[in-house]
Coordinates of C-alpha atoms and ligand atoms in Angstrom, one line a residue:
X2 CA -13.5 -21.0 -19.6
X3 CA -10.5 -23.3 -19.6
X4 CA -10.3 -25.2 -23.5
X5 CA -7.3 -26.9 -24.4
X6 CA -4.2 -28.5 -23.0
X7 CA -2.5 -26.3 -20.7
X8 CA 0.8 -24.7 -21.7
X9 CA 2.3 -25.5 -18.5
X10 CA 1.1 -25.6 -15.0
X11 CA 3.1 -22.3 -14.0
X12 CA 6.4 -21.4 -13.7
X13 CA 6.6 -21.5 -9.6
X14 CA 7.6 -25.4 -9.2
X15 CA 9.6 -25.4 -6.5
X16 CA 9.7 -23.0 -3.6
X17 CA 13.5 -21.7 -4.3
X18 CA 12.8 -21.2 -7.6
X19 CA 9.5 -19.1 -6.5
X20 CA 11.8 -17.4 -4.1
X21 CA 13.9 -16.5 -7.0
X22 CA 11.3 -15.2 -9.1
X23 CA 10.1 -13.0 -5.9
X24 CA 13.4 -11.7 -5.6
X25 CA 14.1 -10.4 -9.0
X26 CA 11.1 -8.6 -8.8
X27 CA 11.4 -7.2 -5.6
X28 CA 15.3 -6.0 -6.0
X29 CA 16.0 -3.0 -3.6
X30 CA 17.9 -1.5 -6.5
X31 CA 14.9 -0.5 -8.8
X32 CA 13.9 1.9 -5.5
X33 CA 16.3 4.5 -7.2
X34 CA 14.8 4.4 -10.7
X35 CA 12.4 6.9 -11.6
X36 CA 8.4 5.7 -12.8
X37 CA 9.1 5.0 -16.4
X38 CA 12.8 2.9 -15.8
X39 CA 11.1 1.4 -12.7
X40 CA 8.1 0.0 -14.8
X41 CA 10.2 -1.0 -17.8
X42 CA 12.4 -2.9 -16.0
X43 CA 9.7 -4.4 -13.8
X44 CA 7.5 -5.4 -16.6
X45 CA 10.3 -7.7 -18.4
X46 CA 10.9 -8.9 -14.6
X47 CA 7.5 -9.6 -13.9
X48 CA 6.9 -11.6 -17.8
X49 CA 9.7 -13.5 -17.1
X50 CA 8.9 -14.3 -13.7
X51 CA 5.4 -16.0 -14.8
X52 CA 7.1 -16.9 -18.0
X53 CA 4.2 -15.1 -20.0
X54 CA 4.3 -13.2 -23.2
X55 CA 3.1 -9.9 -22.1
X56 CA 2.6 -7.7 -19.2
X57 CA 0.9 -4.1 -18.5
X58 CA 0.4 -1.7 -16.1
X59 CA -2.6 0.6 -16.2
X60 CA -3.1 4.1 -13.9
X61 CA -6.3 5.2 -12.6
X62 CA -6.9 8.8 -14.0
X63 CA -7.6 12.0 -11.8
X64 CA -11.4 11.5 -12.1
X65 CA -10.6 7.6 -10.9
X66 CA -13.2 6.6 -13.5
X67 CA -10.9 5.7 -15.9
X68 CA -7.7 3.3 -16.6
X69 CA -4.9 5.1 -19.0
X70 CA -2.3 2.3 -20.4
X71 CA 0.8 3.5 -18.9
X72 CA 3.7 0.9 -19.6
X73 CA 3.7 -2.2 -21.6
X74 CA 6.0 -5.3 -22.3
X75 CA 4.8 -7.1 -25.6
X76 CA 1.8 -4.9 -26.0
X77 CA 3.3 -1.6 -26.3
X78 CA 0.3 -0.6 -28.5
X79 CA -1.5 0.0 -25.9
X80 CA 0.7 2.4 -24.3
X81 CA 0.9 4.5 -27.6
X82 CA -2.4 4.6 -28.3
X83 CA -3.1 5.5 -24.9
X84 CA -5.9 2.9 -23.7
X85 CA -8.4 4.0 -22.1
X86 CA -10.5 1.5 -20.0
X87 CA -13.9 2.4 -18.2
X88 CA -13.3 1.0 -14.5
X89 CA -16.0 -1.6 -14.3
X90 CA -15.9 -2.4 -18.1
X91 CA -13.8 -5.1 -19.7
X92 CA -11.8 -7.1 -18.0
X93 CA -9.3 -4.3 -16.9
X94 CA -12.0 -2.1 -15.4
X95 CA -13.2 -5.8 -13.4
X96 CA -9.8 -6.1 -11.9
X97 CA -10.0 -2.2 -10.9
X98 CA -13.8 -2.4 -9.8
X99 CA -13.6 -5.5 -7.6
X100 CA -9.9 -5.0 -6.5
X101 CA -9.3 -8.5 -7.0
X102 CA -7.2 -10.8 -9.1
X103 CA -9.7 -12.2 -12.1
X104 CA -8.1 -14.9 -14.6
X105 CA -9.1 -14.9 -18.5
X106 CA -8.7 -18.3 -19.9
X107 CA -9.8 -18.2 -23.0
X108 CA -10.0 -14.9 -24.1
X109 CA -11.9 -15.8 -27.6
X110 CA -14.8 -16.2 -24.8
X111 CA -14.8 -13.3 -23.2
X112 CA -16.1 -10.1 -22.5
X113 CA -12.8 -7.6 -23.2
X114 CA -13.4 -3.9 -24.2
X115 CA -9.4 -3.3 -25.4
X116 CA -9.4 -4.6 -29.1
X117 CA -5.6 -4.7 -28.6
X118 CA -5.6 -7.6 -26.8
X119 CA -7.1 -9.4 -29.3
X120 CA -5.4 -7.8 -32.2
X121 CA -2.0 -9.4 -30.5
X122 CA -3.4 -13.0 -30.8
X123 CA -3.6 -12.8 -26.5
X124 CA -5.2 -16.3 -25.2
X125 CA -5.4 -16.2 -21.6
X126 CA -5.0 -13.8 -18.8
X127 CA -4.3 -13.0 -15.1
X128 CA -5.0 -9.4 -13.6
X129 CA -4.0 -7.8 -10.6
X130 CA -5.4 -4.9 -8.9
X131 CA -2.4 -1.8 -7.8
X132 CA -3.1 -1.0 -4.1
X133 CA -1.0 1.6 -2.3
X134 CA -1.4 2.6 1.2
X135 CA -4.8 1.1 1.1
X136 CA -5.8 3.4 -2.2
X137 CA -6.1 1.2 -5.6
X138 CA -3.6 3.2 -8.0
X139 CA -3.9 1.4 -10.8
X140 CA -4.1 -2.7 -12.0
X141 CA -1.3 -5.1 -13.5
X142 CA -1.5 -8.0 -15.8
X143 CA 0.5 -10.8 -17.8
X144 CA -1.0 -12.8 -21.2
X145 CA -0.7 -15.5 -23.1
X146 CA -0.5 -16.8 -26.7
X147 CA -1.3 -19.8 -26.2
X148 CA -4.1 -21.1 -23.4
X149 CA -2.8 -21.5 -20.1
X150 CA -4.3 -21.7 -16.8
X151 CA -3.0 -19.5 -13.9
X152 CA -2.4 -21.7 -11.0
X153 CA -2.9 -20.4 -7.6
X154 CA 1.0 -20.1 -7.5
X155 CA 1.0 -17.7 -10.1
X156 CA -1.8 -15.8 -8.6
X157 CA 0.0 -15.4 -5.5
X158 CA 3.1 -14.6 -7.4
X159 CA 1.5 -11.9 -9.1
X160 CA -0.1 -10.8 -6.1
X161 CA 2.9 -10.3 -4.2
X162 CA 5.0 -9.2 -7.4
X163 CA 1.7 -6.6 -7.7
X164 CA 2.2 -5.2 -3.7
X165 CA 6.0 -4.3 -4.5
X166 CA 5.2 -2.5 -8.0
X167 CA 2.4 -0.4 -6.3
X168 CA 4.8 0.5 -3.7
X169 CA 7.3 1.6 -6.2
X170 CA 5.1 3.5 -8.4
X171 CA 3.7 5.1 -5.3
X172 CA 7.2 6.2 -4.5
X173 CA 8.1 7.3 -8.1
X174 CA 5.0 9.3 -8.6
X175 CA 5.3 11.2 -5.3
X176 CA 8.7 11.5 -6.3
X177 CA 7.5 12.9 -9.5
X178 CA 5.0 15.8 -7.3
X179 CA 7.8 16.5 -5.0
X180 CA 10.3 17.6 -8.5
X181 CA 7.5 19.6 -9.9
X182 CA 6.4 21.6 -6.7
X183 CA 10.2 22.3 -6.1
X184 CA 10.4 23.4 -10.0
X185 CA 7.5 25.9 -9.1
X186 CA 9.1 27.0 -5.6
X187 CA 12.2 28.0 -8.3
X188 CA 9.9 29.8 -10.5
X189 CA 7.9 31.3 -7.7
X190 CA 11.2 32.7 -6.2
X191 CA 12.5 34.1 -9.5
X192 CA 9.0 35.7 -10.1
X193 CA 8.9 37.1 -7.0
X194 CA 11.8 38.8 -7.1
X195 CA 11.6 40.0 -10.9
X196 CA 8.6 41.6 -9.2
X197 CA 9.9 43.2 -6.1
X198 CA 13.2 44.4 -8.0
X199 CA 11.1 46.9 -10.3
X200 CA 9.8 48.7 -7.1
X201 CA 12.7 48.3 -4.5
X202 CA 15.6 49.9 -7.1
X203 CA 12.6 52.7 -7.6
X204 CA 12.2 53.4 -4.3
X205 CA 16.4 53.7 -3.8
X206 CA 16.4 55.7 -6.2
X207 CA 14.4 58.3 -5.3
X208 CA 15.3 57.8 -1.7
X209 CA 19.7 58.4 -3.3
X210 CA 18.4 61.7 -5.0
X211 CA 16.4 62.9 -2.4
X212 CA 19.4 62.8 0.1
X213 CA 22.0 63.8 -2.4
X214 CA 20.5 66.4 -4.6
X215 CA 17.4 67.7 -2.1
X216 CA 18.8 71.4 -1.9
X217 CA 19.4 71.5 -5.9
X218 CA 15.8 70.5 -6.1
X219 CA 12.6 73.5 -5.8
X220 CA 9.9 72.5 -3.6
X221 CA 7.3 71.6 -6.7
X222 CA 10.1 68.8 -7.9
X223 CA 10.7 67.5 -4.0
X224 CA 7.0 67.0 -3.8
X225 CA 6.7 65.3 -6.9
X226 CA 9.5 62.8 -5.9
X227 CA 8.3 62.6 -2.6
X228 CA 4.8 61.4 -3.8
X229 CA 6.3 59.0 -6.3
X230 CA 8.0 57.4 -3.3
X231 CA 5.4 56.6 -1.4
X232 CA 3.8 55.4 -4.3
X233 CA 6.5 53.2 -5.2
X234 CA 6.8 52.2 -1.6
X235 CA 3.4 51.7 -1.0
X236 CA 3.5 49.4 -4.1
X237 CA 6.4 47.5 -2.2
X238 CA 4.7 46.9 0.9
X239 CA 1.6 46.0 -0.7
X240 CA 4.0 43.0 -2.9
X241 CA 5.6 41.6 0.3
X242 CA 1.9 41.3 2.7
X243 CA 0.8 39.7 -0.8
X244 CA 4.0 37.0 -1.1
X245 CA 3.6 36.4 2.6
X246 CA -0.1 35.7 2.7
X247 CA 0.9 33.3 -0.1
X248 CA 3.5 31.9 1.8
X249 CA 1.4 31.3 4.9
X250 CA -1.7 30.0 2.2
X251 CA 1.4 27.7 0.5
X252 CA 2.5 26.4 3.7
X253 CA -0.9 25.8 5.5
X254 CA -0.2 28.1 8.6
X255 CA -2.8 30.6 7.7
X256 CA -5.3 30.8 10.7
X257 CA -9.0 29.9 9.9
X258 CA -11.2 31.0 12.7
X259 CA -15.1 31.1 12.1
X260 CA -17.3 33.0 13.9
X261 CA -21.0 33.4 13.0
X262 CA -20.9 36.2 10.6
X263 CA -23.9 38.4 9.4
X264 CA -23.4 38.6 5.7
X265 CA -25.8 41.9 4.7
X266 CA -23.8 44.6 7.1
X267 CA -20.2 42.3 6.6
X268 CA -20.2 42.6 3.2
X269 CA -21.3 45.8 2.6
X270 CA -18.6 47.6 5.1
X271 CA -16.2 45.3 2.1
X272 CA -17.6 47.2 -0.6
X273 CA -17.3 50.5 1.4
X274 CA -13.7 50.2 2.1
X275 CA -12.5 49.2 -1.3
X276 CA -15.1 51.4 -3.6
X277 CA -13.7 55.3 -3.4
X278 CA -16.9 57.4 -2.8
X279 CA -19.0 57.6 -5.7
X280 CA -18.7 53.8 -6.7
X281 CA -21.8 52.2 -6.2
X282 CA -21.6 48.6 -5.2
X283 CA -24.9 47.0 -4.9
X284 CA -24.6 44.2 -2.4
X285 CA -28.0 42.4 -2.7
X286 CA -28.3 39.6 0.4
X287 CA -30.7 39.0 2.1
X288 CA -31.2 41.1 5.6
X289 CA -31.1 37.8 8.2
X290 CA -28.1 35.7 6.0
X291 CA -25.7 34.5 8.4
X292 CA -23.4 32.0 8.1
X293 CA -20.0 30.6 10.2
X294 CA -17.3 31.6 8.4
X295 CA -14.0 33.5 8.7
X296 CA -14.9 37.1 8.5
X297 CA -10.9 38.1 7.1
X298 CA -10.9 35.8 4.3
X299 CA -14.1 36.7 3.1
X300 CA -13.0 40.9 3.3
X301 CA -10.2 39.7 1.6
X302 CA -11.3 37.8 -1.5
X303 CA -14.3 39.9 -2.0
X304 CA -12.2 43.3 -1.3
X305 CA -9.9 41.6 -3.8
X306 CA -12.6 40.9 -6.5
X307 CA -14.4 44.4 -6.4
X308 CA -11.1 45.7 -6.7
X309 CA -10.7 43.8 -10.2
X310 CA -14.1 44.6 -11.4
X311 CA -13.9 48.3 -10.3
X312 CA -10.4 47.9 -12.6
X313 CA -11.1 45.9 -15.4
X314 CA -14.9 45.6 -15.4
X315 CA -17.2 48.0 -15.4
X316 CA -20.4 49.1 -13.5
X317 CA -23.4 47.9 -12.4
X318 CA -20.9 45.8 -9.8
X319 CA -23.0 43.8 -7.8
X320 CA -22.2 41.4 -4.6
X321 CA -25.0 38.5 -3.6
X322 CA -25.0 35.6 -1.5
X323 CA -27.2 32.9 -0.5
X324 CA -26.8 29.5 1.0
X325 CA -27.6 26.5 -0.7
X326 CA -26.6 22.5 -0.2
X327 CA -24.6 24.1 3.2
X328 CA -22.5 26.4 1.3
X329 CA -22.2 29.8 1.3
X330 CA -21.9 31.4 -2.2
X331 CA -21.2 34.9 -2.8
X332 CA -20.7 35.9 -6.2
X333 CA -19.4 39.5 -7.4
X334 CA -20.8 40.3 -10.9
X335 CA -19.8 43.3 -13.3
X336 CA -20.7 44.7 -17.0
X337 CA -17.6 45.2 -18.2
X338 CA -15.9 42.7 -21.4
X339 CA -15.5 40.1 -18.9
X340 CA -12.2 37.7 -19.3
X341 CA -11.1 36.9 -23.0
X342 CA -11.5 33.3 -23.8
X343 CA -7.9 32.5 -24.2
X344 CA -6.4 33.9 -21.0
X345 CA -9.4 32.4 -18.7
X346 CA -7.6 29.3 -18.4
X347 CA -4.3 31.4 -16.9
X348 CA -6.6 34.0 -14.4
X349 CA -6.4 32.1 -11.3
X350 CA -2.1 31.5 -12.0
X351 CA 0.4 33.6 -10.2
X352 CA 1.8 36.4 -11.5
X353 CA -0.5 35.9 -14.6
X354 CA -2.3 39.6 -16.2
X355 CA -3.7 39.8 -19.4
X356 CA -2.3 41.6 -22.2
X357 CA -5.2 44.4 -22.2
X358 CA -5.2 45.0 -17.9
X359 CA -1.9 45.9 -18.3
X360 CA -3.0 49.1 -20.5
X361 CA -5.8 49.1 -17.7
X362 CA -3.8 49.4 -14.2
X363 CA -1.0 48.3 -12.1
X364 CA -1.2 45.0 -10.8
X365 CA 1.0 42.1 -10.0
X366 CA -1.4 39.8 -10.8
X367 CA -1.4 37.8 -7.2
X368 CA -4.9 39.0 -6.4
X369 CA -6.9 36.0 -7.7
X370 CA -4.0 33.4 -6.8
X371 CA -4.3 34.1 -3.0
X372 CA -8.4 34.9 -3.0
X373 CA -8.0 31.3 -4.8
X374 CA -5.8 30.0 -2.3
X375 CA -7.6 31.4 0.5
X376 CA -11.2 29.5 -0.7
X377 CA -9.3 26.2 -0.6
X378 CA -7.8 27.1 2.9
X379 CA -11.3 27.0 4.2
X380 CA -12.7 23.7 1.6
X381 CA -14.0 25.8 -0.7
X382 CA -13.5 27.2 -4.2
X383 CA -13.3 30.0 -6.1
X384 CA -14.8 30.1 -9.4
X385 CA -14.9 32.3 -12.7
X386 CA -17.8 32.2 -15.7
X387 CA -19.0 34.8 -18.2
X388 CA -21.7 37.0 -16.9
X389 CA -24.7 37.3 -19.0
X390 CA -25.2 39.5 -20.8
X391 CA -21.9 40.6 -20.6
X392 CA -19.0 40.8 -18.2
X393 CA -17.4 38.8 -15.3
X394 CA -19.0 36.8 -13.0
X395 CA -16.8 35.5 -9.9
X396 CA -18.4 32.6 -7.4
X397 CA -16.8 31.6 -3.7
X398 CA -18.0 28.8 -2.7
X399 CA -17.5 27.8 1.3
X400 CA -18.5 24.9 3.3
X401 CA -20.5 26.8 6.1
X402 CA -23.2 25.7 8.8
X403 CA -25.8 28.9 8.3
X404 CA -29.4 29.8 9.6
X405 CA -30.5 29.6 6.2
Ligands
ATP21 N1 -13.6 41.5 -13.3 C1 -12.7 41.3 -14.3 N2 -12.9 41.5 -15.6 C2 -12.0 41.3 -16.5 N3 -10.8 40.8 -16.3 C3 -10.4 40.5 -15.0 C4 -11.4 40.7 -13.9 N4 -10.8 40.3 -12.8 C5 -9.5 39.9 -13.1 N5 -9.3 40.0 -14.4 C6 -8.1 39.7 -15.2 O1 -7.4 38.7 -14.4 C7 -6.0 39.2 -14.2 C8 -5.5 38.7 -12.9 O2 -6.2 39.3 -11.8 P1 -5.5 39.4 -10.4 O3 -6.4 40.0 -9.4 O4 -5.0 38.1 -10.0 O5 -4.2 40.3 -10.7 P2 -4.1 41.9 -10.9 O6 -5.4 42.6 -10.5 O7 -3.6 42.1 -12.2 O8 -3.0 42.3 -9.8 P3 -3.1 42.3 -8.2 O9 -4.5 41.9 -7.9 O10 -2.1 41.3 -7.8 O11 -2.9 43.7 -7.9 C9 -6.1 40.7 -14.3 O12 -4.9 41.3 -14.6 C10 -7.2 40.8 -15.4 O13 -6.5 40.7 -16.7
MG22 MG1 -6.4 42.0 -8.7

């Protein structure tokens, strides 16, 4: 509700001076500026513009439940202590939930869950939703001290002012994404070829003595190197099929084909090739399971987590599935310690072994980075939690049409 003189009509009198106003704000030079520059120099452009006393910009969060203060001009508090605003709630969370402008003007009257705004003597208000290629990113808005109420010229303003900052964090944030996935292409190379150099100057090694030294050598000391070659070779070629499964996984050109798939006889010729004779895997699904699903990626992350448990767990290893909600879930469970607390939150990052499986075996510690990256190939998931009583308990989770 509107009390009080008004403070002044708006600032947009005439349409040159509106066009003005527009084009401050909408410079093509702030396209260079990265997120935090863009909305610092946007926000005094923006206060200015509507001749207020503060402005804000608030993100939606991952979840998209939540607004998170992100820059502010005369109400920085609310950027350092990182605001929080349910969407829906308060007049912020309005703004977000009904993507639409909504005008406070007389904020002693309403209903405003950030204590800030009140804490800063702010008297009236004007709110604008952040759209960006139809997606609502986040919301704007400009206050008062004193009352004042927005005229539609203003509200337009705003509205266009609000189009060209969406764009531009848009832009910035992508920009953002692009900087960090080429940082972790850098690391990724560098890690990859840390690991492939261990192996490859192994396998010259032996392969240089071999030629060189071969009739120096007795036949017991040939056969020895001859075996540690192949290992070490074996090791190689087993690093570069790893790196370019990633590769394909990374770049989206790994094939998908589902077939309908009987689960029972599938999984246990899995558990047969990867468990040397002797190792019992119990694979406990039920005899008519079938489900439409690519018969490789399953061998492959299941091969892959039998492998680990048979490593670092420790027996009764069992393998069931069942199809719930259309999913298929197959989950591989062993006895052993399990995962330690801490480094659960690294097991599914490349490269990444704990400090005991290196005393355990040799591993590069790709296996549960591509399993992981093949579930989300096909929409799914991969997913780790601590048996009970004891040990590991590893859950893929497809999208799959099934008989069941
Ligand atoms: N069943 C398990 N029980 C306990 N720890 C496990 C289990 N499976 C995996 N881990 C831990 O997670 C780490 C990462 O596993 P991952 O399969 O990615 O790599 P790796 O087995 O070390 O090497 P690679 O599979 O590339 O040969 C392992 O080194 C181990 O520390
Ligand atoms: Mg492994």
């Amino acid at each position: 509700m509107f009390v009080g003189p008004p403070r002044s009509e708006g600032p947009s009198s005439t349409p040159a001076d509106a066009l003005r106003k527009l084009q401050e704000v909408t410079d093509a030079a702030l396209a260079h500026l990265e997120l935090d520059e863009l909305l610092d120099e946007l926000l005094t452009r923006v206060r200015d513009a509507l001749d207020a006393d503060t402005c804000a910009v608030l993100l939606l969060d991952d979840t998209g439940t939540e607004l998170v203060a992100r820059a502010a001009k005369g109400l920085e508090e609310e950027v350092e202590r990182g605001v929080r605003i349910p969407v829906g709630k308060g007049f912020a969370g309005r703004v977000a939930a009904e993507v639409a402008p909504v005008q406070i003007e007389d904020l002693d009257r309403a209903d405003v869950v950030n204590p800030i705004l009140r804490e800063k003597g702010i008297r009236s208000m004007l709110g604008m939703p952040l759209v960006a290629g139809g997606r609502l990113i986040g919301i704007m808005h400009v206050g008062t001290l004193e009352l004042r109420h927005f005229t539609e010229d203003d509200t337009s303003l705003l509205q266009v002012v609000a189009e060209r900052v969406a764009l531009g964090i848009d832009r910035a944030l992508m920009y953002d994404e692009l900087v960090r996935v080429g940082r972790v292409q850098r690391d990724f190379v560098a890690l990859a070829a840390h690991e492939l150099r261990s192996p490859a100057s192994t396998v010259y090694g032996l392969a240089a003595t071999l030629r060189a030294r071969a009739s120096d050598l007795d036949a017991g000391s040939q056969a020895h190197l001859r075996e540690t070659l192949y290992e070490q070779a074996d090791r190689l070629r087993r690093l570069v099929d790893q790196l370019l499964d990633l590769s394909h996984l990374d770049s989206r050109t790994v094939e998908i084909s589902p077939t309908r798939v009987a689960l029972k006889p599938h999984l246990q010729s899995v558990a047969q090739a990867v468990a040397p004779i002797g190792d019992s895997i119990h694979v406990r699904v039920p005899d008519d399971l079938e489900a439409d699903v690519d018969a490789a990626a399953i061998e492959h992350v299941v091969g892959n987590l039998i492998t680990n448990a048979l490593r670092y767990g420790a027996p009764p290893i069992t393998v069931t599935a069942d199809c719930t909600d259309r999913h298929l879930r197959i989950v591989v469970e062993d006895r052993g310690e399990g995962v330690q607390d801490e480094f659960v939150p690294y097991l599914f990052d490349r490269f990444r072994r704990s400090e005991r499986s290196r005393t355990q075996a040799r591993g590069t510690g790709l296996g549960l980075a591509i399993a992981q990256s093949y579930a989300h190939a096909h929409g799914g998931d991969l997913l780790y939690t601590p048996a009970k009583p004891k040990g590991s308990r590893f859950e893929l989770v497809i999208p799959a049409a099934t008989n069941g």
